[in-house]
């Protein structure tokens, strides 16, 4: 962005013409000899600085011609020649200047409250036989534990032996209860004996 003073200077109101003087640098002065295009000019320098600092005349040499872009030059009304844009001074004290761009005022925008980022939607994949096989866990046949649990020991109950006499009494009582009662024997009464003796007497001899 150029300053208002530089934008109002000669180039917008003046077009380059053949024979106009042009300053391309300090002590580098020339003249426009042809205009092949509206913005391109062929210039011929009057003097060229040599390597040892001496001025070499270029009036009889064609090597001191060059093409320049006139959009990079502006017309200086006080000296009536073209000079590079953004420069100050004359043909000897010419130096570049840095234009100060016009900075626009910052526009204050209201700060919006920060919202937490929403999680991305989860895509549910259809269950395929491969996924089912991958998700199936095969139970282990043997589960190896490196750390064994502590074993708890329980004291066995103490059995007291009864005395020998009580054991014999208990065995005899149990044996008597297990023996079945014998069937009653037929008892012969006195009447049966008498009846038998009478039958013996009556029988023939």
CSV table of C-alpha atoms in Angstrom, one decimal:
chain,number,residue,atom,x,y,z
A,1,UNK,CA,0.0,0.0,0.0
A,2,UNK,CA,1.5,3.3,-1.1
A,3,UNK,CA,1.2,6.5,0.8
A,4,UNK,CA,-1.1,9.3,-0.6
A,5,UNK,CA,1.9,11.4,-1.7
A,6,UNK,CA,3.5,8.7,-3.7
A,7,UNK,CA,0.2,7.7,-5.3
A,8,UNK,CA,-0.5,11.3,-6.4
A,9,UNK,CA,2.9,11.7,-8.1
A,10,UNK,CA,3.5,12.1,-11.8
A,11,UNK,CA,3.2,8.6,-13.3
A,12,UNK,CA,-0.6,8.2,-13.3
A,13,UNK,CA,-0.9,11.6,-15.0
A,14,UNK,CA,2.0,11.2,-17.4
A,15,UNK,CA,2.9,8.6,-19.9
A,16,UNK,CA,6.5,7.8,-20.9
A,17,UNK,CA,7.6,9.4,-24.1
A,18,UNK,CA,10.7,9.1,-26.3
A,19,UNK,CA,13.4,11.6,-25.2
A,20,UNK,CA,12.3,11.6,-21.5
A,21,UNK,CA,15.2,11.6,-19.0
A,22,UNK,CA,15.3,8.7,-16.6
A,23,UNK,CA,17.4,8.0,-13.5
A,24,UNK,CA,17.9,4.3,-12.9
A,25,UNK,CA,20.4,4.7,-9.9
A,26,UNK,CA,22.9,7.0,-8.3
A,27,UNK,CA,24.9,8.7,-11.1
A,28,UNK,CA,23.2,6.4,-13.6
A,29,UNK,CA,21.4,8.7,-15.9
A,30,UNK,CA,19.9,8.0,-19.4
A,31,UNK,CA,17.3,8.8,-22.0
A,32,UNK,CA,14.3,6.8,-23.4
A,33,UNK,CA,15.1,6.0,-27.1
A,34,UNK,CA,12.2,3.7,-28.0
A,35,UNK,CA,9.0,2.3,-26.5
A,36,UNK,CA,8.3,-1.2,-27.8
A,37,UNK,CA,5.4,-1.5,-25.4
A,38,UNK,CA,3.3,0.8,-23.2
A,39,UNK,CA,5.2,-0.2,-20.1
A,40,UNK,CA,8.5,-1.3,-21.6
A,41,UNK,CA,11.1,1.3,-22.6
A,42,UNK,CA,14.5,1.0,-24.2
A,43,UNK,CA,16.9,3.5,-22.6
A,44,UNK,CA,20.5,4.6,-23.4
A,45,UNK,CA,22.7,5.6,-20.4
A,46,UNK,CA,24.9,8.6,-20.7
A,47,UNK,CA,27.7,7.4,-18.4
A,48,UNK,CA,28.4,4.1,-16.9
A,49,UNK,CA,30.5,3.4,-13.8
A,50,UNK,CA,33.6,1.3,-14.6
A,51,UNK,CA,35.1,-1.3,-12.3
A,52,UNK,CA,37.7,1.2,-11.1
A,53,UNK,CA,35.0,3.9,-10.4
A,54,UNK,CA,35.7,6.0,-13.5
A,55,UNK,CA,32.9,7.3,-15.6
A,56,UNK,CA,32.8,5.8,-19.2
A,57,UNK,CA,30.9,7.7,-21.9
A,58,UNK,CA,28.4,5.6,-23.7
A,59,UNK,CA,27.6,8.1,-26.5
A,60,UNK,CA,29.3,5.9,-29.1
A,61,UNK,CA,28.6,2.5,-27.7
A,62,UNK,CA,25.5,0.4,-28.2
A,63,UNK,CA,26.3,-1.9,-25.2
A,64,UNK,CA,25.0,0.7,-22.8
A,65,UNK,CA,21.3,0.3,-23.8
A,66,UNK,CA,18.9,-1.7,-21.7
A,67,UNK,CA,15.2,-2.4,-21.3
A,68,UNK,CA,13.3,-1.2,-18.2
A,69,UNK,CA,9.7,-1.6,-16.9
A,70,UNK,CA,8.2,1.8,-16.6
A,71,UNK,CA,5.7,0.6,-14.0
A,72,UNK,CA,8.6,0.6,-11.5
A,73,UNK,CA,9.3,4.3,-12.1
A,74,UNK,CA,7.5,7.5,-11.3
A,75,UNK,CA,7.8,11.1,-12.7
A,76,UNK,CA,9.6,13.6,-10.5
A,77,UNK,CA,8.0,17.0,-11.3
A,78,UNK,CA,10.7,19.0,-9.4
A,79,UNK,CA,13.6,17.5,-11.4
A,80,UNK,CA,11.6,16.5,-14.5
A,81,UNK,CA,12.9,13.0,-15.0
A,82,UNK,CA,11.8,9.5,-14.2
A,83,UNK,CA,13.1,7.9,-11.1
A,84,UNK,CA,12.5,4.6,-9.3
A,85,UNK,CA,9.5,4.4,-7.0
A,86,UNK,CA,10.0,4.7,-3.3
A,87,UNK,CA,13.2,6.7,-3.6
A,88,UNK,CA,14.3,10.1,-2.4
A,89,UNK,CA,17.2,12.4,-3.3
A,90,UNK,CA,18.7,13.6,-6.6
A,91,UNK,CA,20.8,11.9,-9.2
A,92,UNK,CA,23.7,11.7,-6.7
A,93,UNK,CA,22.0,11.1,-3.3
A,94,UNK,CA,19.4,8.8,-4.6
A,95,UNK,CA,18.4,6.2,-2.0
A,96,UNK,CA,15.6,3.7,-1.4
A,97,UNK,CA,12.8,4.4,1.2
A,98,UNK,CA,10.5,1.9,2.8
A,99,UNK,CA,6.9,3.0,2.6
A,100,UNK,CA,4.8,2.7,5.7
A,101,UNK,CA,1.7,0.8,4.9
A,102,UNK,CA,-1.6,1.9,6.3
A,103,UNK,CA,-2.6,-0.7,8.9
A,104,UNK,CA,-6.3,-1.1,9.2
A,105,UNK,CA,-7.9,-0.9,12.7
A,106,UNK,CA,-8.5,-4.2,14.2
A,107,UNK,CA,-12.2,-5.1,14.4
A,108,UNK,CA,-13.1,-6.4,17.8
A,109,UNK,CA,-15.2,-9.5,17.5
A,110,UNK,CA,-17.1,-10.9,20.4
A,111,UNK,CA,-15.5,-13.9,21.9
A,112,UNK,CA,-17.7,-17.0,21.6
A,113,UNK,CA,-17.7,-19.5,24.5
A,114,UNK,CA,-15.5,-22.4,23.9
A,115,UNK,CA,-17.5,-25.6,23.3
A,116,UNK,CA,-16.0,-29.0,23.9
A,117,UNK,CA,-15.4,-31.0,20.8
A,118,UNK,CA,-18.1,-33.5,20.2
A,119,UNK,CA,-17.0,-37.1,19.9
A,120,UNK,CA,-17.1,-38.6,16.5
A,121,UNK,CA,-20.0,-41.1,15.9
A,122,UNK,CA,-19.0,-44.7,16.4
A,123,UNK,CA,-19.6,-46.9,13.5
A,124,UNK,CA,-21.0,-50.3,14.5
A,125,UNK,CA,-19.7,-53.0,12.2
A,126,UNK,CA,-22.0,-55.9,11.3
A,127,UNK,CA,-21.1,-59.2,13.0
A,128,UNK,CA,-19.6,-61.6,10.6
A,129,UNK,CA,-18.4,-65.2,11.3
A,130,UNK,CA,-14.8,-64.0,11.3
A,131,UNK,CA,-15.5,-61.3,14.0
A,132,UNK,CA,-17.5,-63.8,16.1
A,133,UNK,CA,-14.6,-66.3,16.0
A,134,UNK,CA,-12.2,-63.5,16.9
A,135,UNK,CA,-14.4,-62.4,19.8
A,136,UNK,CA,-14.8,-66.0,21.1
A,137,UNK,CA,-12.4,-66.9,23.9
A,138,UNK,CA,-11.3,-70.5,24.1
A,139,UNK,CA,-11.4,-71.7,27.8
A,140,UNK,CA,-8.1,-73.0,29.1
A,141,UNK,CA,-7.9,-76.6,30.0
A,142,UNK,CA,-5.3,-76.0,32.7
A,143,UNK,CA,-5.1,-72.8,34.6
A,144,UNK,CA,-1.6,-72.5,35.9
A,145,UNK,CA,-1.2,-70.3,38.9
A,146,UNK,CA,2.2,-69.2,39.9
A,147,UNK,CA,1.1,-68.1,43.4
A,148,UNK,CA,-0.5,-70.9,45.4
A,149,UNK,CA,-3.0,-70.0,48.1
A,150,UNK,CA,-2.1,-70.8,51.6
A,151,UNK,CA,-3.4,-74.2,52.9
A,152,UNK,CA,-5.4,-74.2,56.1
A,153,UNK,CA,-4.8,-77.2,58.4
A,154,UNK,CA,-7.7,-78.4,60.6
A,155,UNK,CA,-6.9,-80.6,63.6
A,156,UNK,CA,-8.5,-84.0,63.5
A,157,UNK,CA,-11.0,-84.8,66.2
A,158,UNK,CA,-9.6,-86.9,69.1
A,159,UNK,CA,-11.4,-90.2,69.5
A,160,UNK,CA,-11.6,-91.5,73.0
A,161,UNK,CA,-11.5,-95.3,73.4
A,162,UNK,CA,-14.0,-96.6,76.0
A,163,UNK,CA,-12.9,-99.2,78.5
A,164,UNK,CA,-13.0,-102.9,77.7
A,165,UNK,CA,-15.7,-103.9,80.1
A,166,UNK,CA,-18.3,-101.5,78.7
A,167,UNK,CA,-17.5,-102.8,75.1
A,168,UNK,CA,-18.3,-106.4,76.2
A,169,UNK,CA,-21.6,-105.4,77.9
A,170,UNK,CA,-22.7,-103.5,74.7
A,171,UNK,CA,-21.8,-106.5,72.5
A,172,UNK,CA,-23.8,-108.9,74.6
A,173,UNK,CA,-26.8,-106.6,74.7
A,174,UNK,CA,-26.7,-106.2,70.9
A,175,UNK,CA,-26.4,-110.0,70.4
A,176,UNK,CA,-29.3,-110.8,72.6
A,177,UNK,CA,-31.5,-108.2,70.7
A,178,UNK,CA,-30.5,-109.7,67.3
A,179,UNK,CA,-31.3,-113.4,68.2
A,180,UNK,CA,-34.9,-114.1,67.1
A,181,UNK,CA,-37.3,-115.6,69.6
A,182,UNK,CA,-37.5,-119.3,69.3
A,183,UNK,CA,-40.9,-120.8,68.4
A,184,UNK,CA,-42.7,-122.2,71.4
A,185,UNK,CA,-42.3,-125.9,71.9
A,186,UNK,CA,-45.4,-128.0,72.3
A,187,UNK,CA,-45.9,-128.8,75.9
A,188,UNK,CA,-47.4,-132.2,76.8
A,189,UNK,CA,-49.9,-131.9,79.6
A,190,UNK,CA,-51.0,-134.6,81.9
A,191,UNK,CA,-54.2,-135.1,79.9
A,192,UNK,CA,-52.2,-136.0,76.8
A,193,UNK,CA,-50.1,-138.5,78.7
A,194,UNK,CA,-53.2,-140.2,80.2
A,195,UNK,CA,-54.9,-140.3,76.8
A,196,UNK,CA,-51.8,-142.0,75.3
A,197,UNK,CA,-51.6,-144.6,78.0
A,198,UNK,CA,-55.3,-145.5,77.6
A,199,UNK,CA,-54.9,-146.0,73.9
A,200,UNK,CA,-52.0,-148.3,74.6
A,201,UNK,CA,-54.0,-150.4,76.9
A,202,UNK,CA,-57.0,-150.8,74.5
A,203,UNK,CA,-54.9,-151.8,71.6
A,204,UNK,CA,-54.9,-155.7,70.9
A,205,UNK,CA,-51.9,-157.4,71.8
